[in-house]
Tab-separated table of C-alpha atoms and ligand atoms in Angstrom:
chain	number	residue	atom	x	y	z
X	87	MET	CA	70.992	-28.745	107.589
X	88	ILE	CA	72.937	-25.981	109.353
X	89	VAL	CA	72.832	-22.608	107.736
X	90	THR	CA	75.687	-20.240	109.606
X	91	ILE	CA	75.520	-16.736	109.116
X	92	ASP	CA	78.641	-14.927	110.510
X	93	GLY	CA	79.766	-11.147	110.837
X	94	PRO	CA	80.660	-8.245	112.643
X	95	ALA	CA	79.086	-6.391	114.750
X	96	GLY	CA	75.097	-4.170	113.522
X	97	ALA	CA	75.420	-5.794	110.549
X	98	GLY	CA	72.028	-6.522	111.173
X	99	LYS	CA	72.316	-11.037	111.870
X	100	SER	CA	70.572	-11.331	115.251
X	101	THR	CA	67.852	-9.821	112.788
X	102	ALA	CA	67.701	-11.806	110.144
X	103	ALA	CA	69.133	-14.770	110.766
X	104	ARG	CA	66.229	-15.020	113.193
X	105	GLY	CA	64.162	-14.276	110.440
X	106	LEU	CA	65.135	-17.122	108.227
X	107	ALA	CA	64.673	-19.397	110.766
X	108	ASP	CA	61.440	-18.904	110.986
X	109	HIS	CA	60.769	-18.693	107.396
X	110	LEU	CA	62.261	-22.156	107.488
X	111	GLY	CA	60.474	-23.728	110.516
X	112	TYR	CA	64.465	-24.004	111.880
X	113	ARG	CA	65.933	-23.459	115.560
X	114	PHE	CA	67.528	-20.329	115.935
X	115	LEU	CA	71.156	-20.272	117.867
X	116	ASP	CA	72.102	-16.424	119.440
X	117	THR	CA	76.324	-17.782	119.698
X	118	GLY	CA	77.075	-14.190	120.631
X	119	ALA	CA	74.157	-14.384	123.413
X	120	MET	CA	76.043	-17.604	124.743
X	121	TYR	CA	79.782	-14.953	125.125
X	122	ARG	CA	77.409	-11.717	126.810
X	123	ALA	CA	75.361	-14.121	128.986
X	124	ILE	CA	78.978	-16.177	130.724
X	125	THR	CA	80.297	-11.970	130.377
X	126	LEU	CA	77.231	-11.209	133.280
X	127	ALA	CA	77.849	-14.332	135.334
X	128	GLY	CA	80.993	-12.881	135.654
X	129	MET	CA	79.725	-9.858	136.219
X	130	ARG	CA	77.409	-10.412	139.162
X	131	GLN	CA	80.475	-11.979	140.607
X	132	GLN	CA	82.708	-8.808	140.181
X	133	ILE	CA	85.149	-11.876	138.840
X	134	ASP	CA	88.486	-10.177	138.136
X	135	TRP	CA	88.641	-9.799	133.971
X	136	GLN	CA	92.853	-10.694	134.781
X	137	ASP	CA	92.096	-13.702	135.808
X	138	SER	CA	91.386	-15.619	132.828
X	139	GLU	CA	90.761	-18.692	135.257
X	140	ALA	CA	88.390	-17.028	137.552
X	141	LEU	CA	86.538	-16.248	134.273
X	142	VAL	CA	86.745	-20.323	132.835
X	143	ARG	CA	85.378	-21.579	136.207
X	144	ILE	CA	82.344	-19.286	135.763
X	145	ALA	CA	82.037	-21.449	132.383
X	146	ALA	CA	82.613	-24.458	133.209
X	147	GLY	CA	79.421	-24.497	136.123
X	148	ALA	CA	77.046	-22.471	134.391
X	149	ASP	CA	73.748	-23.433	133.122
X	150	LEU	CA	73.681	-22.105	129.583
X	151	THR	CA	70.335	-22.733	127.923
X	152	LEU	CA	68.785	-21.239	125.355
X	153	PRO	CA	65.503	-21.993	124.473
X	154	ASP	CA	62.694	-20.191	122.033
X	155	ASP	CA	65.330	-16.995	121.651
X	156	GLN	CA	66.041	-16.252	124.906
X	157	VAL	CA	68.563	-17.055	127.032
X	158	PHE	CA	68.347	-19.107	130.615
X	159	LEU	CA	71.723	-18.706	133.445
X	160	ASN	CA	71.208	-21.541	135.954
X	161	GLY	CA	68.251	-20.875	136.108
X	162	GLU	CA	67.162	-16.934	135.723
X	163	ASP	CA	65.943	-15.230	132.041
X	164	VAL	CA	68.885	-12.939	131.338
X	165	THR	CA	67.709	-11.887	128.162
X	166	GLN	CA	67.299	-8.321	128.000
X	167	ALA	CA	70.612	-8.574	131.465
X	168	ILE	CA	72.663	-9.568	127.987
X	169	ARG	CA	71.975	-6.968	126.071
X	170	THR	CA	72.758	-3.497	127.937
X	171	PHE	CA	76.240	-1.381	127.050
X	172	GLU	CA	78.795	-3.041	129.811
X	173	VAL	CA	78.311	-6.759	129.416
X	174	THR	CA	78.982	-5.381	125.104
X	175	SER	CA	82.635	-3.603	126.363
X	176	LEU	CA	83.492	-6.575	128.930
X	177	THR	CA	82.062	-9.348	126.644
X	178	HIS	CA	85.506	-9.217	124.884
X	179	TYR	CA	86.495	-11.428	127.536
X	180	ALA	CA	84.959	-14.412	127.687
X	181	ALA	CA	85.016	-13.937	123.534
X	182	ASP	CA	89.288	-13.710	124.357
X	183	ASN	CA	89.424	-16.735	126.687
X	184	GLN	CA	90.152	-19.752	124.413
X	185	THR	CA	89.051	-22.875	127.477
X	186	VAL	CA	85.476	-20.577	127.131
X	187	ARG	CA	85.999	-20.157	123.706
X	188	GLN	CA	85.737	-24.055	123.572
X	189	LEU	CA	82.940	-24.625	126.490
X	190	LEU	CA	80.995	-22.663	124.208
X	191	VAL	CA	82.056	-23.670	120.713
X	192	ASP	CA	81.060	-27.360	122.052
X	193	LEU	CA	77.727	-26.695	123.429
X	194	GLN	CA	76.744	-25.027	120.236
X	195	GLN	CA	78.438	-28.428	118.738
X	196	GLU	CA	75.847	-30.307	120.517
X	197	ILE	CA	72.414	-27.489	120.837
X	198	ALA	CA	73.279	-27.747	116.458
X	199	ALA	CA	73.904	-31.507	116.292
X	200	HIS	CA	69.900	-32.944	116.069
X	201	THR	CA	67.954	-30.056	115.163
X	202	ASP	CA	67.752	-27.821	111.373
X	203	THR	CA	69.280	-24.653	113.498
X	204	VAL	CA	70.426	-21.457	111.250
X	205	THR	CA	73.025	-20.269	113.693
X	206	GLU	CA	74.014	-16.926	114.366
X	207	GLY	CA	78.004	-15.814	114.879
X	208	ARG	CA	81.444	-14.653	114.072
X	209	ASP	CA	82.900	-18.410	113.599
X	210	GLN	CA	80.703	-20.045	112.631
X	211	ALA	CA	81.523	-20.794	108.999
X	212	THR	CA	85.276	-20.906	109.828
X	213	VAL	CA	85.933	-23.157	113.682
X	214	VAL	CA	81.988	-24.459	115.128
X	215	PHE	CA	80.110	-25.708	111.589
X	216	PRO	CA	82.879	-26.562	108.781
X	217	HIS	CA	80.864	-28.328	107.133
X	218	ALA	CA	77.377	-26.722	106.834
X	219	GLU	CA	76.244	-26.723	104.052
X	220	CYS	CA	75.220	-22.453	103.794
X	221	LYS	CA	77.401	-20.185	105.095
X	222	ILE	CA	76.255	-16.703	104.707
X	223	TYR	CA	78.674	-14.241	105.416
X	224	LEU	CA	76.600	-10.795	106.615
X	225	THR	CA	78.085	-6.870	106.640
X	226	ALA	CA	77.121	-3.551	106.334
X	227	SER	CA	78.675	-0.038	106.115
X	228	ASP	CA	80.401	1.445	109.299
X	229	GLU	CA	77.934	3.667	110.094
X	230	VAL	CA	74.788	1.620	109.159
X	231	ARG	CA	75.356	-0.832	112.252
X	232	ALA	CA	76.373	2.004	114.662
X	233	GLN	CA	72.979	3.474	113.334
X	234	ARG	CA	71.532	0.189	114.019
X	235	ARG	CA	73.338	-0.239	117.323
X	236	TYR	CA	72.590	3.149	118.661
X	237	GLU	CA	68.989	2.944	118.077
X	238	ASP	CA	68.879	-0.947	119.058
X	239	LEU	CA	70.937	0.667	123.141
X	240	LEU	CA	68.651	3.930	123.480
X	241	SER	CA	65.014	2.123	122.643
X	242	ARG	CA	66.415	0.135	126.418
X	243	GLY	CA	67.153	3.285	127.770
X	244	GLU	CA	70.736	3.648	127.384
X	245	LYS	CA	72.269	7.006	127.621
X	246	VAL	CA	74.197	6.139	125.353
X	247	THR	CA	76.446	8.876	121.770
X	248	PHE	CA	75.865	8.055	118.538
X	249	ASP	CA	80.322	8.825	118.869
X	250	GLU	CA	80.365	6.555	121.130
X	251	VAL	CA	78.978	2.613	119.327
X	252	LEU	CA	81.018	4.155	117.019
X	253	SER	CA	84.255	4.400	118.492
X	254	LYS	CA	82.861	1.077	120.455
X	255	GLN	CA	82.239	-0.715	117.429
X	256	LYS	CA	85.682	0.143	115.773
X	257	GLN	CA	87.424	-0.808	118.996
X	258	ARG	CA	84.473	-4.231	119.078
X	259	ASP	CA	85.451	-4.967	114.747
X	260	LEU	CA	89.547	-4.437	115.352
X	261	ARG	CA	89.392	-6.967	118.331
X	262	ASP	CA	86.987	-9.899	116.554
X	263	LEU	CA	89.332	-9.860	113.292
X	264	LYS	CA	92.529	-9.512	115.740
X	265	ARG	CA	91.411	-12.707	117.413
X	266	GLU	CA	93.485	-15.808	116.187
X	267	ILE	CA	91.134	-18.070	116.941
X	268	GLY	CA	87.924	-17.594	116.503
X	269	GLY	CA	87.488	-14.612	115.145
X	270	LEU	CA	85.764	-12.249	112.279
X	271	ARG	CA	86.488	-14.855	109.071
X	272	LYS	CA	84.810	-15.296	105.480
X	273	ALA	CA	85.102	-18.993	105.145
X	274	GLU	CA	85.790	-18.991	101.148
X	275	ASP	CA	83.070	-20.549	100.477
X	276	SER	CA	80.587	-18.215	102.627
X	277	ILE	CA	77.964	-16.333	100.445
X	278	GLU	CA	78.486	-12.242	101.268
X	279	LEU	CA	75.798	-10.119	100.907
X	280	SER	CA	75.493	-6.381	102.407
X	281	THR	CA	72.740	-5.124	104.234
X	282	ASP	CA	73.590	-1.373	103.608
X	283	GLY	CA	70.535	-0.248	101.798
X	284	LEU	CA	68.125	-3.018	102.501
X	285	THR	CA	65.070	-3.678	104.666
X	286	THR	CA	65.398	-6.647	107.107
X	287	GLU	CA	62.669	-8.300	104.028
X	288	GLN	CA	64.346	-7.764	102.044
X	289	VAL	CA	67.525	-9.536	103.972
X	290	ILE	CA	64.758	-11.801	105.042
X	291	GLN	CA	63.890	-12.456	101.511
X	292	GLN	CA	67.596	-12.503	99.152
X	293	LEU	CA	68.895	-15.340	102.554
X	294	VAL	CA	66.036	-17.722	101.645
X	295	GLN	CA	67.253	-16.942	97.932
X	296	ILE	CA	70.996	-18.219	99.184
X	297	VAL	CA	69.808	-20.818	100.808
X	298	ARG	CA	67.275	-22.680	98.232
X	299	GLY	CA	69.945	-21.503	95.897
X	300	ARG	CA	72.406	-23.749	98.285
X	301	VAL	CA	69.813	-26.533	99.152
X	302	THR	CA	69.415	-27.335	94.615
X	303	ASP	CA	73.865	-27.229	93.930
X	304	LYS	CA	73.716	-30.063	95.973
X	305	ASN	CA	70.514	-31.517	94.820
X	306	GLN	CA	72.110	-31.078	91.569
X	307	VAL	CA	75.504	-32.865	92.702
B	567	DC	O1	77.171	-10.825	118.321
B	567	DC	P1	77.321	-10.051	120.079
B	567	DC	O2	77.148	-8.884	119.688
B	567	DC	O3	75.642	-10.450	120.243
B	567	DC	O4	78.444	-11.244	119.979
B	567	DC	C1	79.091	-10.553	121.561
B	567	DC	C2	80.132	-10.532	121.421
B	567	DC	O5	80.949	-11.987	121.791
B	567	DC	C3	81.407	-10.326	120.663
B	567	DC	O6	82.007	-8.705	121.282
B	567	DC	C4	81.437	-11.399	119.008
B	567	DC	C5	81.904	-12.055	120.437
B	567	DC	N1	81.469	-13.409	120.033
B	567	DC	C6	82.426	-14.248	119.259
B	567	DC	O7	83.157	-13.946	120.044
B	567	DC	N2	82.207	-15.698	118.875
B	567	DC	C7	81.204	-15.603	118.044
B	567	DC	N3	80.258	-16.437	117.972
B	567	DC	C8	80.109	-14.235	118.729
B	567	DC	C9	80.467	-13.197	119.567
């Protein structure tokens, strides 16, 4: 079974998806981490970001694996390195590149082909797994999302202000929404949940209820 969780940056998708996957005994797939890893590879090779072919070459040649919620790029553990403010700011080049997207979509489908999976991203319900059994769209207000990202970056030792994070988040939201293929969209059959005012535990409990409800519905059909 595949459970998709899509939504904007900072809605709490990763933590919730991870918790839900643990609860269900499913694999967790963080697809944003893939776009970040390709971006990190591009940064290290100091590519010209306007050269879309250079990024495609990097993505096509990258050995990207995500075992146990870690991210390995060409054998190196980059789980932490892909979370910096700089990577976050540059990731739109990978996300906007249609050939890179197709390579990563293929990899996502391959990873989830034989394993029950909770997958998290922007286009999981609409593009990558349109036939997923359970689709969830997670949201939260702009300020709550920016506050989460801000605290996360501070805890990683980054020097940023809340206003910087909020303004970058608005830019990213716009880019995610405007992206023609693979952009952020709620699928018609997704169930929406706002995480405002909910603890992580409460979000996970609600997700578990949604998944159970879906499984029961399907069994009755
Ligand atoms: O969820 P995140 O912040 O780790 O995602 C990093 C970037 O990758 C974000 O700008 C949107 C993009 N992304 C995407 O285009 N498609 C996905 N399935 C996941 C992330």
